[in-house]
Amino acid sequence: MEFSALTRFLRKNHQLNPLKWIVLISVGLSLFCTLFDSLFPHLNIPRPTVFFSLSLWGVQHLFLWQLLTHFFVSPFTGGLDLSFVLYLVFNLYFLWVVGSSVILHKSTKDFLSLYLGGGLLGGLVSLALLWINPSPTLIAGFNPAFYALLTAWMMLFPEVQVLLFFTIPVKIKWLILGILGVNLFIDISHGDFLHCAPYVSSALLGYFYALLVWHQQSPFTKLHIFEKKLLYFSRKLQRNSSPYHSGHSKIYDFKTGNPILSDEEFFEVCLTKIASHGKNSLSLTERWKMRRISKKKKRHENSSNLKT
């Protein structure tokens, strides 16, 4: 019954189709590489991992698809074992949880931009390091793509609590920060900058995407001054570069896409959004607009009281 219910759920949620395909491709490509890595050399054929993982040798031989395929392949090769299964299950489970949350609260475009963008950026950084310090190392794994998505997700729901090991309640912001910190500390302690640098670059991509595209500030107050300045310059640049810029911009309804012409309508839509998704669902621009309208109403009420 549970399996059939899950199947019906997957069929109904067409919005999640890109996420389903990413999970299926990751499972299929990882299993293919793991199962046939030991067989292909006996047939005088290079291992599948060599074709799909990112390497300096592969790019030099114009295997340019490696930039896109390397973050769909598990780094564990040499046959099925517990490490491979655990890596695949846990990573793809968290990818499903985080990815579906981003798609449902933002959009499929945001999910694909973060996941594919994080994977491609991590691949380019790895390739640059391999070019500077040539090595036969094969780069594979979901982490660079996943870290961009994970960082943006943390900025969306920083105060939400989850159960660590199904028992310990912890806020998402501390959980994600801990995961990133532990992985980076392990890589740095081993001098593994070839993996450390792509992780950092992908996490930064997720951070700046959430900040500049969603106007979502981080949960860490010490960064807010920097973030506000960056948002200010970003909006100024967008206004100056837009050929359709005018002195008065329109505010649009979140659901219908229709322009909102009055402060009262905008305020009501924001209150509806807060009631449905919480205060953190508002962007920095929407919060600023609500505060401005509230101050305007108070000034109007005070002036009315003075007249009476």
PDB file of C-alpha atoms in Angstrom:
ATOM      1  CA  MET A   1       0.000   0.000   0.000  1.00  0.00           C
ATOM      2  CA  GLU A   2       2.780   2.436   0.887  1.00  0.00           C
ATOM      3  CA  PHE A   3       4.605   1.673  -2.369  1.00  0.00           C
ATOM      4  CA  SER A   4       1.469   2.228  -4.467  1.00  0.00           C
ATOM      5  CA  ALA A   5       0.752   5.482  -2.612  1.00  0.00           C
ATOM      6  CA  LEU A   6       4.293   6.661  -3.310  1.00  0.00           C
ATOM      7  CA  THR A   7       3.912   5.699  -6.978  1.00  0.00           C
ATOM      8  CA  ARG A   8       0.681   7.697  -7.255  1.00  0.00           C
ATOM      9  CA  PHE A   9       2.361  10.642  -5.557  1.00  0.00           C
ATOM     10  CA  LEU A  10       5.265  10.592  -8.016  1.00  0.00           C
ATOM     11  CA  ARG A  11       2.930  10.385 -10.994  1.00  0.00           C
ATOM     12  CA  LYS A  12       0.804  13.278  -9.792  1.00  0.00           C
ATOM     13  CA  ASN A  13       3.711  15.610  -9.024  1.00  0.00           C
ATOM     14  CA  HIS A  14       4.808  16.398 -12.564  1.00  0.00           C
ATOM     15  CA  GLN A  15       6.558  19.480 -11.209  1.00  0.00           C
ATOM     16  CA  LEU A  16       9.178  17.147  -9.716  1.00  0.00           C
ATOM     17  CA  ASN A  17       9.960  15.368 -13.007  1.00  0.00           C
ATOM     18  CA  PRO A  18      13.405  17.027 -13.450  1.00  0.00           C
ATOM     19  CA  LEU A  19      14.357  15.897  -9.943  1.00  0.00           C
ATOM     20  CA  LYS A  20      13.149  12.348 -10.671  1.00  0.00           C
ATOM     21  CA  TRP A  21      15.254  12.212 -13.829  1.00  0.00           C
ATOM     22  CA  ILE A  22      18.343  13.455 -11.999  1.00  0.00           C
ATOM     23  CA  VAL A  23      17.907  10.759  -9.339  1.00  0.00           C
ATOM     24  CA  LEU A  24      17.327   8.031 -11.958  1.00  0.00           C
ATOM     25  CA  ILE A  25      20.324   9.112 -14.055  1.00  0.00           C
ATOM     26  CA  SER A  26      22.529   9.226 -10.949  1.00  0.00           C
ATOM     27  CA  VAL A  27      21.483   5.719  -9.897  1.00  0.00           C
ATOM     28  CA  GLY A  28      21.763   4.280 -13.413  1.00  0.00           C
ATOM     29  CA  LEU A  29      25.130   5.832 -14.258  1.00  0.00           C
ATOM     30  CA  SER A  30      26.654   4.990 -10.867  1.00  0.00           C
ATOM     31  CA  LEU A  31      25.490   1.357 -11.063  1.00  0.00           C
ATOM     32  CA  PHE A  32      26.693   1.036 -14.659  1.00  0.00           C
ATOM     33  CA  CYS A  33      30.168   2.309 -13.764  1.00  0.00           C
ATOM     34  CA  THR A  34      30.427   0.169 -10.637  1.00  0.00           C
ATOM     35  CA  LEU A  35      29.207  -3.063 -12.250  1.00  0.00           C
ATOM     36  CA  PHE A  36      31.270  -2.828 -15.448  1.00  0.00           C
ATOM     37  CA  ASP A  37      34.480  -1.167 -14.232  1.00  0.00           C
ATOM     38  CA  SER A  38      36.114  -4.552 -13.656  1.00  0.00           C
ATOM     39  CA  LEU A  39      34.754  -6.119 -16.875  1.00  0.00           C
ATOM     40  CA  PHE A  40      35.678  -3.544 -19.522  1.00  0.00           C
ATOM     41  CA  PRO A  41      39.488  -3.788 -19.084  1.00  0.00           C
ATOM     42  CA  HIS A  42      39.293  -7.513 -19.958  1.00  0.00           C
ATOM     43  CA  LEU A  43      37.699  -6.471 -23.259  1.00  0.00           C
ATOM     44  CA  ASN A  44      40.449  -3.894 -23.867  1.00  0.00           C
ATOM     45  CA  ILE A  45      37.919  -1.107 -23.321  1.00  0.00           C
ATOM     46  CA  PRO A  46      38.590   1.749 -20.869  1.00  0.00           C
ATOM     47  CA  ARG A  47      36.522   1.603 -17.706  1.00  0.00           C
ATOM     48  CA  PRO A  48      33.169   3.487 -17.760  1.00  0.00           C
ATOM     49  CA  THR A  49      34.409   5.618 -14.864  1.00  0.00           C
ATOM     50  CA  VAL A  50      37.187   6.938 -17.123  1.00  0.00           C
ATOM     51  CA  PHE A  51      34.588   8.063 -19.680  1.00  0.00           C
ATOM     52  CA  PHE A  52      32.104   9.671 -17.271  1.00  0.00           C
ATOM     53  CA  SER A  53      34.319  11.055 -14.474  1.00  0.00           C
ATOM     54  CA  LEU A  54      36.108  14.362 -14.996  1.00  0.00           C
ATOM     55  CA  SER A  55      39.813  14.158 -15.795  1.00  0.00           C
ATOM     56  CA  LEU A  56      42.474  16.272 -17.453  1.00  0.00           C
ATOM     57  CA  TRP A  57      43.178  13.412 -19.861  1.00  0.00           C
ATOM     58  CA  GLY A  58      39.505  13.207 -20.830  1.00  0.00           C
ATOM     59  CA  VAL A  59      39.144  16.929 -21.544  1.00  0.00           C
ATOM     60  CA  GLN A  60      42.387  16.928 -23.541  1.00  0.00           C
ATOM     61  CA  HIS A  61      40.846  14.160 -25.667  1.00  0.00           C
ATOM     62  CA  LEU A  62      37.669  16.259 -26.087  1.00  0.00           C
ATOM     63  CA  PHE A  63      35.512  14.182 -23.723  1.00  0.00           C
ATOM     64  CA  LEU A  64      33.733  17.440 -22.909  1.00  0.00           C
ATOM     65  CA  TRP A  65      30.614  15.645 -21.655  1.00  0.00           C
ATOM     66  CA  GLN A  66      32.613  14.841 -18.516  1.00  0.00           C
ATOM     67  CA  LEU A  67      31.884  18.358 -17.220  1.00  0.00           C
ATOM     68  CA  LEU A  68      28.206  17.385 -17.099  1.00  0.00           C
ATOM     69  CA  THR A  69      28.420  13.673 -16.231  1.00  0.00           C
ATOM     70  CA  HIS A  70      31.010  13.666 -13.438  1.00  0.00           C
ATOM     71  CA  PHE A  71      28.498  14.793 -10.782  1.00  0.00           C
ATOM     72  CA  PHE A  72      26.099  11.977 -11.706  1.00  0.00           C
ATOM     73  CA  VAL A  73      28.684   9.282 -10.914  1.00  0.00           C
ATOM     74  CA  SER A  74      29.512   7.824  -7.494  1.00  0.00           C
ATOM     75  CA  PRO A  75      33.189   8.178  -6.491  1.00  0.00           C
ATOM     76  CA  PHE A  76      33.136   4.607  -5.135  1.00  0.00           C
ATOM     77  CA  THR A  77      34.197   2.141  -7.830  1.00  0.00           C
ATOM     78  CA  GLY A  78      35.419  -1.432  -7.923  1.00  0.00           C
ATOM     79  CA  GLY A  79      32.169  -3.313  -7.410  1.00  0.00           C
ATOM     80  CA  LEU A  80      29.163  -3.159  -5.147  1.00  0.00           C
ATOM     81  CA  ASP A  81      29.971  -2.744  -1.470  1.00  0.00           C
ATOM     82  CA  LEU A  82      28.532  -1.123   1.643  1.00  0.00           C
ATOM     83  CA  SER A  83      30.307   2.207   1.049  1.00  0.00           C
ATOM     84  CA  PHE A  84      28.816   2.497  -2.433  1.00  0.00           C
ATOM     85  CA  VAL A  85      25.285   1.653  -1.256  1.00  0.00           C
ATOM     86  CA  LEU A  86      25.391   4.025   1.735  1.00  0.00           C
ATOM     87  CA  TYR A  87      26.794   6.869  -0.362  1.00  0.00           C
ATOM     88  CA  LEU A  88      24.145   6.425  -3.034  1.00  0.00           C
ATOM     89  CA  VAL A  89      21.179   5.995  -0.674  1.00  0.00           C
ATOM     90  CA  PHE A  90      21.938   8.835   1.735  1.00  0.00           C
ATOM     91  CA  ASN A  91      23.015  11.369  -0.892  1.00  0.00           C
ATOM     92  CA  LEU A  92      20.066  10.735  -3.191  1.00  0.00           C
ATOM     93  CA  TYR A  93      17.631  10.695  -0.275  1.00  0.00           C
ATOM     94  CA  PHE A  94      18.819  14.134   0.872  1.00  0.00           C
ATOM     95  CA  LEU A  95      18.845  15.324  -2.737  1.00  0.00           C
ATOM     96  CA  TRP A  96      15.183  14.328  -3.015  1.00  0.00           C
ATOM     97  CA  VAL A  97      14.220  16.052   0.259  1.00  0.00           C
ATOM     98  CA  VAL A  98      16.093  19.283  -0.445  1.00  0.00           C
ATOM     99  CA  GLY A  99      15.399  19.358  -4.187  1.00  0.00           C
ATOM    100  CA  SER A 100      11.644  18.828  -3.841  1.00  0.00           C
ATOM    101  CA  SER A 101      11.509  21.528  -1.160  1.00  0.00           C
ATOM    102  CA  VAL A 102      13.254  24.064  -3.419  1.00  0.00           C
ATOM    103  CA  ILE A 103      11.026  23.169  -6.384  1.00  0.00           C
ATOM    104  CA  LEU A 104       7.780  23.436  -4.393  1.00  0.00           C
ATOM    105  CA  HIS A 105       8.705  26.682  -2.614  1.00  0.00           C
ATOM    106  CA  LYS A 106      10.537  28.336  -5.521  1.00  0.00           C
ATOM    107  CA  SER A 107      10.595  26.763  -8.994  1.00  0.00           C
ATOM    108  CA  THR A 108      12.000  23.975 -11.139  1.00  0.00           C
ATOM    109  CA  LYS A 109      14.195  26.555 -12.866  1.00  0.00           C
ATOM    110  CA  ASP A 110      15.770  27.517  -9.523  1.00  0.00           C
ATOM    111  CA  PHE A 111      16.443  23.869  -8.681  1.00  0.00           C
ATOM    112  CA  LEU A 112      18.087  23.146 -12.038  1.00  0.00           C
ATOM    113  CA  SER A 113      20.089  26.383 -11.934  1.00  0.00           C
ATOM    114  CA  LEU A 114      21.479  25.522  -8.508  1.00  0.00           C
ATOM    115  CA  TYR A 115      22.141  21.814  -9.040  1.00  0.00           C
ATOM    116  CA  LEU A 116      23.517  21.922 -12.577  1.00  0.00           C
ATOM    117  CA  GLY A 117      25.242  25.256 -11.974  1.00  0.00           C
ATOM    118  CA  GLY A 118      26.923  23.949  -8.820  1.00  0.00           C
ATOM    119  CA  GLY A 119      28.077  20.795 -10.595  1.00  0.00           C
ATOM    120  CA  LEU A 120      29.439  22.680 -13.616  1.00  0.00           C
ATOM    121  CA  LEU A 121      31.181  25.310 -11.488  1.00  0.00           C
ATOM    122  CA  GLY A 122      32.750  22.615  -9.311  1.00  0.00           C
ATOM    123  CA  GLY A 123      33.921  20.811 -12.447  1.00  0.00           C
ATOM    124  CA  LEU A 124      35.496  23.953 -13.909  1.00  0.00           C
ATOM    125  CA  VAL A 125      37.310  24.704 -10.641  1.00  0.00           C
ATOM    126  CA  SER A 126      38.582  21.097 -10.463  1.00  0.00           C
ATOM    127  CA  LEU A 127      39.699  21.284 -14.087  1.00  0.00           C
ATOM    128  CA  ALA A 128      41.573  24.539 -13.433  1.00  0.00           C
ATOM    129  CA  LEU A 129      43.406  22.945 -10.489  1.00  0.00           C
ATOM    130  CA  LEU A 130      44.247  19.875 -12.584  1.00  0.00           C
ATOM    131  CA  TRP A 131      45.583  22.162 -15.303  1.00  0.00           C
ATOM    132  CA  ILE A 132      47.803  24.020 -12.821  1.00  0.00           C
ATOM    133  CA  ASN A 133      48.995  20.825 -11.150  1.00  0.00           C
ATOM    134  CA  PRO A 134      48.588  17.951 -13.670  1.00  0.00           C
ATOM    135  CA  SER A 135      47.350  14.716 -12.119  1.00  0.00           C
ATOM    136  CA  PRO A 136      45.672  11.507 -13.358  1.00  0.00           C
ATOM    137  CA  THR A 137      42.984  11.931 -10.678  1.00  0.00           C
ATOM    138  CA  LEU A 138      39.389  11.165 -11.668  1.00  0.00           C
ATOM    139  CA  ILE A 139      36.838  13.634 -10.272  1.00  0.00           C
ATOM    140  CA  ALA A 140      33.387  12.194  -9.511  1.00  0.00           C
ATOM    141  CA  GLY A 141      30.649  12.615  -6.930  1.00  0.00           C
ATOM    142  CA  PHE A 142      27.387  14.449  -6.246  1.00  0.00           C
ATOM    143  CA  ASN A 143      28.762  16.802  -3.580  1.00  0.00           C
ATOM    144  CA  PRO A 144      29.690  19.943  -5.597  1.00  0.00           C
ATOM    145  CA  ALA A 145      26.252  20.078  -7.233  1.00  0.00           C
ATOM    146  CA  PHE A 146      24.510  19.210  -3.968  1.00  0.00           C
ATOM    147  CA  TYR A 147      26.364  21.818  -1.875  1.00  0.00           C
ATOM    148  CA  ALA A 148      25.040  24.693  -4.011  1.00  0.00           C
ATOM    149  CA  LEU A 149      21.489  23.413  -3.528  1.00  0.00           C
ATOM    150  CA  LEU A 150      22.039  22.738   0.172  1.00  0.00           C
ATOM    151  CA  THR A 151      23.370  26.239   0.894  1.00  0.00           C
ATOM    152  CA  ALA A 152      20.452  27.937  -0.874  1.00  0.00           C
ATOM    153  CA  TRP A 153      17.996  25.658   0.967  1.00  0.00           C
ATOM    154  CA  MET A 154      19.566  26.643   4.288  1.00  0.00           C
ATOM    155  CA  MET A 155      18.947  30.322   3.489  1.00  0.00           C
ATOM    156  CA  LEU A 156      15.291  29.571   2.714  1.00  0.00           C
ATOM    157  CA  PHE A 157      14.548  27.697   5.960  1.00  0.00           C
ATOM    158  CA  PRO A 158      17.301  28.591   8.469  1.00  0.00           C
ATOM    159  CA  GLU A 159      15.184  28.322  11.624  1.00  0.00           C
ATOM    160  CA  VAL A 160      13.292  25.124  10.784  1.00  0.00           C
ATOM    161  CA  GLN A 161      14.218  22.227  13.072  1.00  0.00           C
ATOM    162  CA  VAL A 162      14.971  18.705  11.866  1.00  0.00           C
ATOM    163  CA  LEU A 163      15.820  15.564  13.817  1.00  0.00           C
ATOM    164  CA  LEU A 164      19.470  14.580  13.549  1.00  0.00           C
ATOM    165  CA  PHE A 165      19.761  10.778  13.729  1.00  0.00           C
ATOM    166  CA  PHE A 166      15.955  10.830  14.232  1.00  0.00           C
ATOM    167  CA  THR A 167      16.402  11.962  17.858  1.00  0.00           C
ATOM    168  CA  ILE A 168      18.342  15.248  18.197  1.00  0.00           C
ATOM    169  CA  PRO A 169      16.469  18.447  17.180  1.00  0.00           C
ATOM    170  CA  VAL A 170      18.748  20.882  15.365  1.00  0.00           C
ATOM    171  CA  LYS A 171      18.092  23.962  13.252  1.00  0.00           C
ATOM    172  CA  ILE A 172      18.786  23.636   9.539  1.00  0.00           C
ATOM    173  CA  LYS A 173      21.274  26.514   9.545  1.00  0.00           C
ATOM    174  CA  TRP A 174      23.497  24.751  12.095  1.00  0.00           C
ATOM    175  CA  LEU A 175      23.082  21.334  10.483  1.00  0.00           C
ATOM    176  CA  ILE A 176      24.113  22.544   7.010  1.00  0.00           C
ATOM    177  CA  LEU A 177      26.921  24.687   8.392  1.00  0.00           C
ATOM    178  CA  GLY A 178      28.163  21.659  10.339  1.00  0.00           C
ATOM    179  CA  ILE A 179      28.063  19.367   7.288  1.00  0.00           C
ATOM    180  CA  LEU A 180      29.981  21.871   5.161  1.00  0.00           C
ATOM    181  CA  GLY A 181      32.461  22.632   7.943  1.00  0.00           C
ATOM    182  CA  VAL A 182      33.244  18.993   8.739  1.00  0.00           C
ATOM    183  CA  ASN A 183      33.762  18.068   5.085  1.00  0.00           C
ATOM    184  CA  LEU A 184      35.996  21.072   4.455  1.00  0.00           C
ATOM    185  CA  PHE A 185      37.999  20.399   7.635  1.00  0.00           C
ATOM    186  CA  ILE A 186      38.579  16.776   6.596  1.00  0.00           C
ATOM    187  CA  ASP A 187      39.690  17.789   3.089  1.00  0.00           C
ATOM    188  CA  ILE A 188      42.005  20.544   4.345  1.00  0.00           C
ATOM    189  CA  SER A 189      43.530  18.284   7.016  1.00  0.00           C
ATOM    190  CA  HIS A 190      44.424  15.806   4.265  1.00  0.00           C
ATOM    191  CA  GLY A 191      45.683  18.557   1.966  1.00  0.00           C
ATOM    192  CA  ASP A 192      42.979  17.610  -0.535  1.00  0.00           C
ATOM    193  CA  PHE A 193      42.422  21.022  -2.119  1.00  0.00           C
ATOM    194  CA  LEU A 194      41.318  19.354  -5.354  1.00  0.00           C
ATOM    195  CA  HIS A 195      38.039  18.457  -3.627  1.00  0.00           C
ATOM    196  CA  CYS A 196      37.944  21.321  -1.117  1.00  0.00           C
ATOM    197  CA  ALA A 197      38.000  24.149  -3.689  1.00  0.00           C
ATOM    198  CA  PRO A 198      35.030  22.863  -5.757  1.00  0.00           C
ATOM    199  CA  TYR A 199      32.974  22.392  -2.575  1.00  0.00           C
ATOM    200  CA  VAL A 200      33.655  25.976  -1.455  1.00  0.00           C
ATOM    201  CA  SER A 201      32.923  27.429  -4.903  1.00  0.00           C
ATOM    202  CA  SER A 202      29.632  25.520  -5.176  1.00  0.00           C
ATOM    203  CA  ALA A 203      28.530  26.547  -1.678  1.00  0.00           C
ATOM    204  CA  LEU A 204      29.306  30.183  -2.544  1.00  0.00           C
ATOM    205  CA  LEU A 205      27.243  29.829  -5.723  1.00  0.00           C
ATOM    206  CA  GLY A 206      24.262  28.683  -3.643  1.00  0.00           C
ATOM    207  CA  TYR A 207      24.777  31.563  -1.205  1.00  0.00           C
ATOM    208  CA  PHE A 208      24.954  34.287  -3.857  1.00  0.00           C
ATOM    209  CA  TYR A 209      22.084  32.754  -5.840  1.00  0.00           C
ATOM    210  CA  ALA A 210      19.769  32.862  -2.816  1.00  0.00           C
ATOM    211  CA  LEU A 211      20.923  36.382  -1.974  1.00  0.00           C
ATOM    212  CA  LEU A 212      20.823  38.006  -5.418  1.00  0.00           C
ATOM    213  CA  VAL A 213      18.057  36.036  -7.151  1.00  0.00           C
ATOM    214  CA  TRP A 214      15.707  35.360  -4.220  1.00  0.00           C
ATOM    215  CA  HIS A 215      16.762  38.439  -2.186  1.00  0.00           C
ATOM    216  CA  GLN A 216      17.053  36.059   0.759  1.00  0.00           C
ATOM    217  CA  GLN A 217      19.532  37.136   3.432  1.00  0.00           C
ATOM    218  CA  SER A 218      21.546  34.582   5.370  1.00  0.00           C
ATOM    219  CA  PRO A 219      20.597  33.714   8.969  1.00  0.00           C
ATOM    220  CA  PHE A 220      23.919  35.114  10.214  1.00  0.00           C
ATOM    221  CA  THR A 221      23.487  38.750  11.284  1.00  0.00           C
ATOM    222  CA  LYS A 222      27.185  39.618  10.938  1.00  0.00           C
ATOM    223  CA  LEU A 223      26.815  39.223   7.173  1.00  0.00           C
ATOM    224  CA  HIS A 224      23.727  41.427   6.853  1.00  0.00           C
ATOM    225  CA  ILE A 225      25.592  44.724   6.304  1.00  0.00           C
ATOM    226  CA  PHE A 226      27.579  43.174   3.458  1.00  0.00           C
ATOM    227  CA  GLU A 227      24.441  41.543   2.028  1.00  0.00           C
ATOM    228  CA  LYS A 228      22.398  44.761   2.100  1.00  0.00           C
ATOM    229  CA  LYS A 229      25.143  46.649   0.272  1.00  0.00           C
ATOM    230  CA  LEU A 230      25.414  43.887  -2.311  1.00  0.00           C
ATOM    231  CA  LEU A 231      21.645  43.855  -2.841  1.00  0.00           C
ATOM    232  CA  TYR A 232      21.619  47.639  -3.179  1.00  0.00           C
ATOM    233  CA  PHE A 233      24.296  47.619  -5.881  1.00  0.00           C
ATOM    234  CA  SER A 234      22.629  44.659  -7.597  1.00  0.00           C
ATOM    235  CA  ARG A 235      19.264  46.444  -7.816  1.00  0.00           C
ATOM    236  CA  LYS A 236      20.960  49.650  -8.938  1.00  0.00           C
ATOM    237  CA  LEU A 237      22.809  47.783 -11.672  1.00  0.00           C
ATOM    238  CA  GLN A 238      19.605  46.086 -12.823  1.00  0.00           C
ATOM    239  CA  ARG A 239      17.763  49.401 -12.999  1.00  0.00           C
ATOM    240  CA  ASN A 240      20.548  51.096 -14.936  1.00  0.00           C
ATOM    241  CA  SER A 241      20.975  48.212 -17.380  1.00  0.00           C
ATOM    242  CA  SER A 242      17.256  47.695 -18.073  1.00  0.00           C
ATOM    243  CA  PRO A 243      16.143  49.331 -21.363  1.00  0.00           C
ATOM    244  CA  TYR A 244      12.576  49.435 -20.030  1.00  0.00           C
ATOM    245  CA  HIS A 245      13.450  51.104 -16.747  1.00  0.00           C
ATOM    246  CA  SER A 246      11.131  53.867 -15.642  1.00  0.00           C
ATOM    247  CA  GLY A 247      10.864  55.927 -12.522  1.00  0.00           C
ATOM    248  CA  HIS A 248       7.948  53.898 -11.131  1.00  0.00           C
ATOM    249  CA  SER A 249       8.147  50.107 -11.103  1.00  0.00           C
ATOM    250  CA  LYS A 250       5.089  47.913 -10.672  1.00  0.00           C
ATOM    251  CA  ILE A 251       4.490  45.372  -7.927  1.00  0.00           C
ATOM    252  CA  TYR A 252       2.938  42.087  -9.061  1.00  0.00           C
ATOM    253  CA  ASP A 253       0.646  39.587  -7.366  1.00  0.00           C
ATOM    254  CA  PHE A 254       2.590  36.465  -6.309  1.00  0.00           C
ATOM    255  CA  LYS A 255      -0.086  34.038  -7.577  1.00  0.00           C
ATOM    256  CA  THR A 256      -1.914  35.704 -10.479  1.00  0.00           C
ATOM    257  CA  GLY A 257       0.955  37.719 -11.932  1.00  0.00           C
ATOM    258  CA  ASN A 258      -1.339  40.759 -12.211  1.00  0.00           C
ATOM    259  CA  PRO A 259       0.072  44.185 -11.291  1.00  0.00           C
ATOM    260  CA  ILE A 260      -0.829  45.554  -7.860  1.00  0.00           C
ATOM    261  CA  LEU A 261      -1.444  49.287  -8.015  1.00  0.00           C
ATOM    262  CA  SER A 262      -2.257  50.107  -4.390  1.00  0.00           C
ATOM    263  CA  ASP A 263      -0.341  49.730  -1.134  1.00  0.00           C
ATOM    264  CA  GLU A 264      -3.359  48.098   0.492  1.00  0.00           C
ATOM    265  CA  GLU A 265      -3.490  45.295  -2.079  1.00  0.00           C
ATOM    266  CA  PHE A 266       0.239  44.682  -1.783  1.00  0.00           C
ATOM    267  CA  PHE A 267      -0.007  44.576   2.026  1.00  0.00           C
ATOM    268  CA  GLU A 268      -2.868  42.051   1.900  1.00  0.00           C
ATOM    269  CA  VAL A 269      -0.973  39.774  -0.491  1.00  0.00           C
ATOM    270  CA  CYS A 270       2.092  39.872   1.774  1.00  0.00           C
ATOM    271  CA  LEU A 271      -0.023  38.979   4.815  1.00  0.00           C
ATOM    272  CA  THR A 272      -1.489  36.036   2.888  1.00  0.00           C
ATOM    273  CA  LYS A 273       1.998  34.875   1.983  1.00  0.00           C
ATOM    274  CA  ILE A 274       3.119  35.108   5.633  1.00  0.00           C
ATOM    275  CA  ALA A 275       0.071  33.130   6.787  1.00  0.00           C
ATOM    276  CA  SER A 276       0.777  30.387   4.228  1.00  0.00           C
ATOM    277  CA  HIS A 277       4.565  30.081   4.332  1.00  0.00           C
ATOM    278  CA  GLY A 278       5.778  32.141   7.304  1.00  0.00           C
ATOM    279  CA  LYS A 279       7.595  35.456   7.612  1.00  0.00           C
ATOM    280  CA  ASN A 280      10.836  34.053   6.188  1.00  0.00           C
ATOM    281  CA  SER A 281       9.132  33.467   2.829  1.00  0.00           C
ATOM    282  CA  LEU A 282       9.140  37.233   2.176  1.00  0.00           C
ATOM    283  CA  SER A 283      12.052  38.638   0.216  1.00  0.00           C
ATOM    284  CA  LEU A 284      14.083  41.574   1.507  1.00  0.00           C
ATOM    285  CA  THR A 285      12.314  43.906  -0.951  1.00  0.00           C
ATOM    286  CA  GLU A 286       8.866  42.743   0.202  1.00  0.00           C
ATOM    287  CA  ARG A 287       9.775  43.243   3.875  1.00  0.00           C
ATOM    288  CA  TRP A 288      11.082  46.734   3.156  1.00  0.00           C
ATOM    289  CA  LYS A 289       7.893  47.590   1.235  1.00  0.00           C
ATOM    290  CA  MET A 290       5.680  46.338   4.094  1.00  0.00           C
ATOM    291  CA  ARG A 291       7.610  48.397   6.663  1.00  0.00           C
ATOM    292  CA  ARG A 292       7.284  51.494   4.473  1.00  0.00           C
ATOM    293  CA  ILE A 293       3.523  50.991   4.097  1.00  0.00           C
ATOM    294  CA  SER A 294       3.135  50.437   7.876  1.00  0.00           C
ATOM    295  CA  LYS A 295       5.000  53.671   8.656  1.00  0.00           C
ATOM    296  CA  LYS A 296       2.893  55.512   6.095  1.00  0.00           C
ATOM    297  CA  LYS A 297      -0.319  54.234   7.723  1.00  0.00           C
ATOM    298  CA  LYS A 298       0.889  55.264  11.194  1.00  0.00           C
ATOM    299  CA  ARG A 299       1.728  58.771   9.990  1.00  0.00           C
ATOM    300  CA  HIS A 300      -1.703  59.040   8.382  1.00  0.00           C
ATOM    301  CA  GLU A 301      -3.426  57.853  11.593  1.00  0.00           C
ATOM    302  CA  ASN A 302      -1.418  60.292  13.735  1.00  0.00           C
ATOM    303  CA  SER A 303      -2.272  63.211  11.468  1.00  0.00           C
ATOM    304  CA  SER A 304      -5.962  62.212  11.542  1.00  0.00           C
ATOM    305  CA  ASN A 305      -5.931  62.089  15.356  1.00  0.00           C
ATOM    306  CA  LEU A 306      -4.365  65.548  15.549  1.00  0.00           C
ATOM    307  CA  LYS A 307      -7.054  66.992  13.293  1.00  0.00           C
ATOM    308  CA  THR A 308      -9.842  65.549  15.435  1.00  0.00           C
TER     309      THR A 308
END
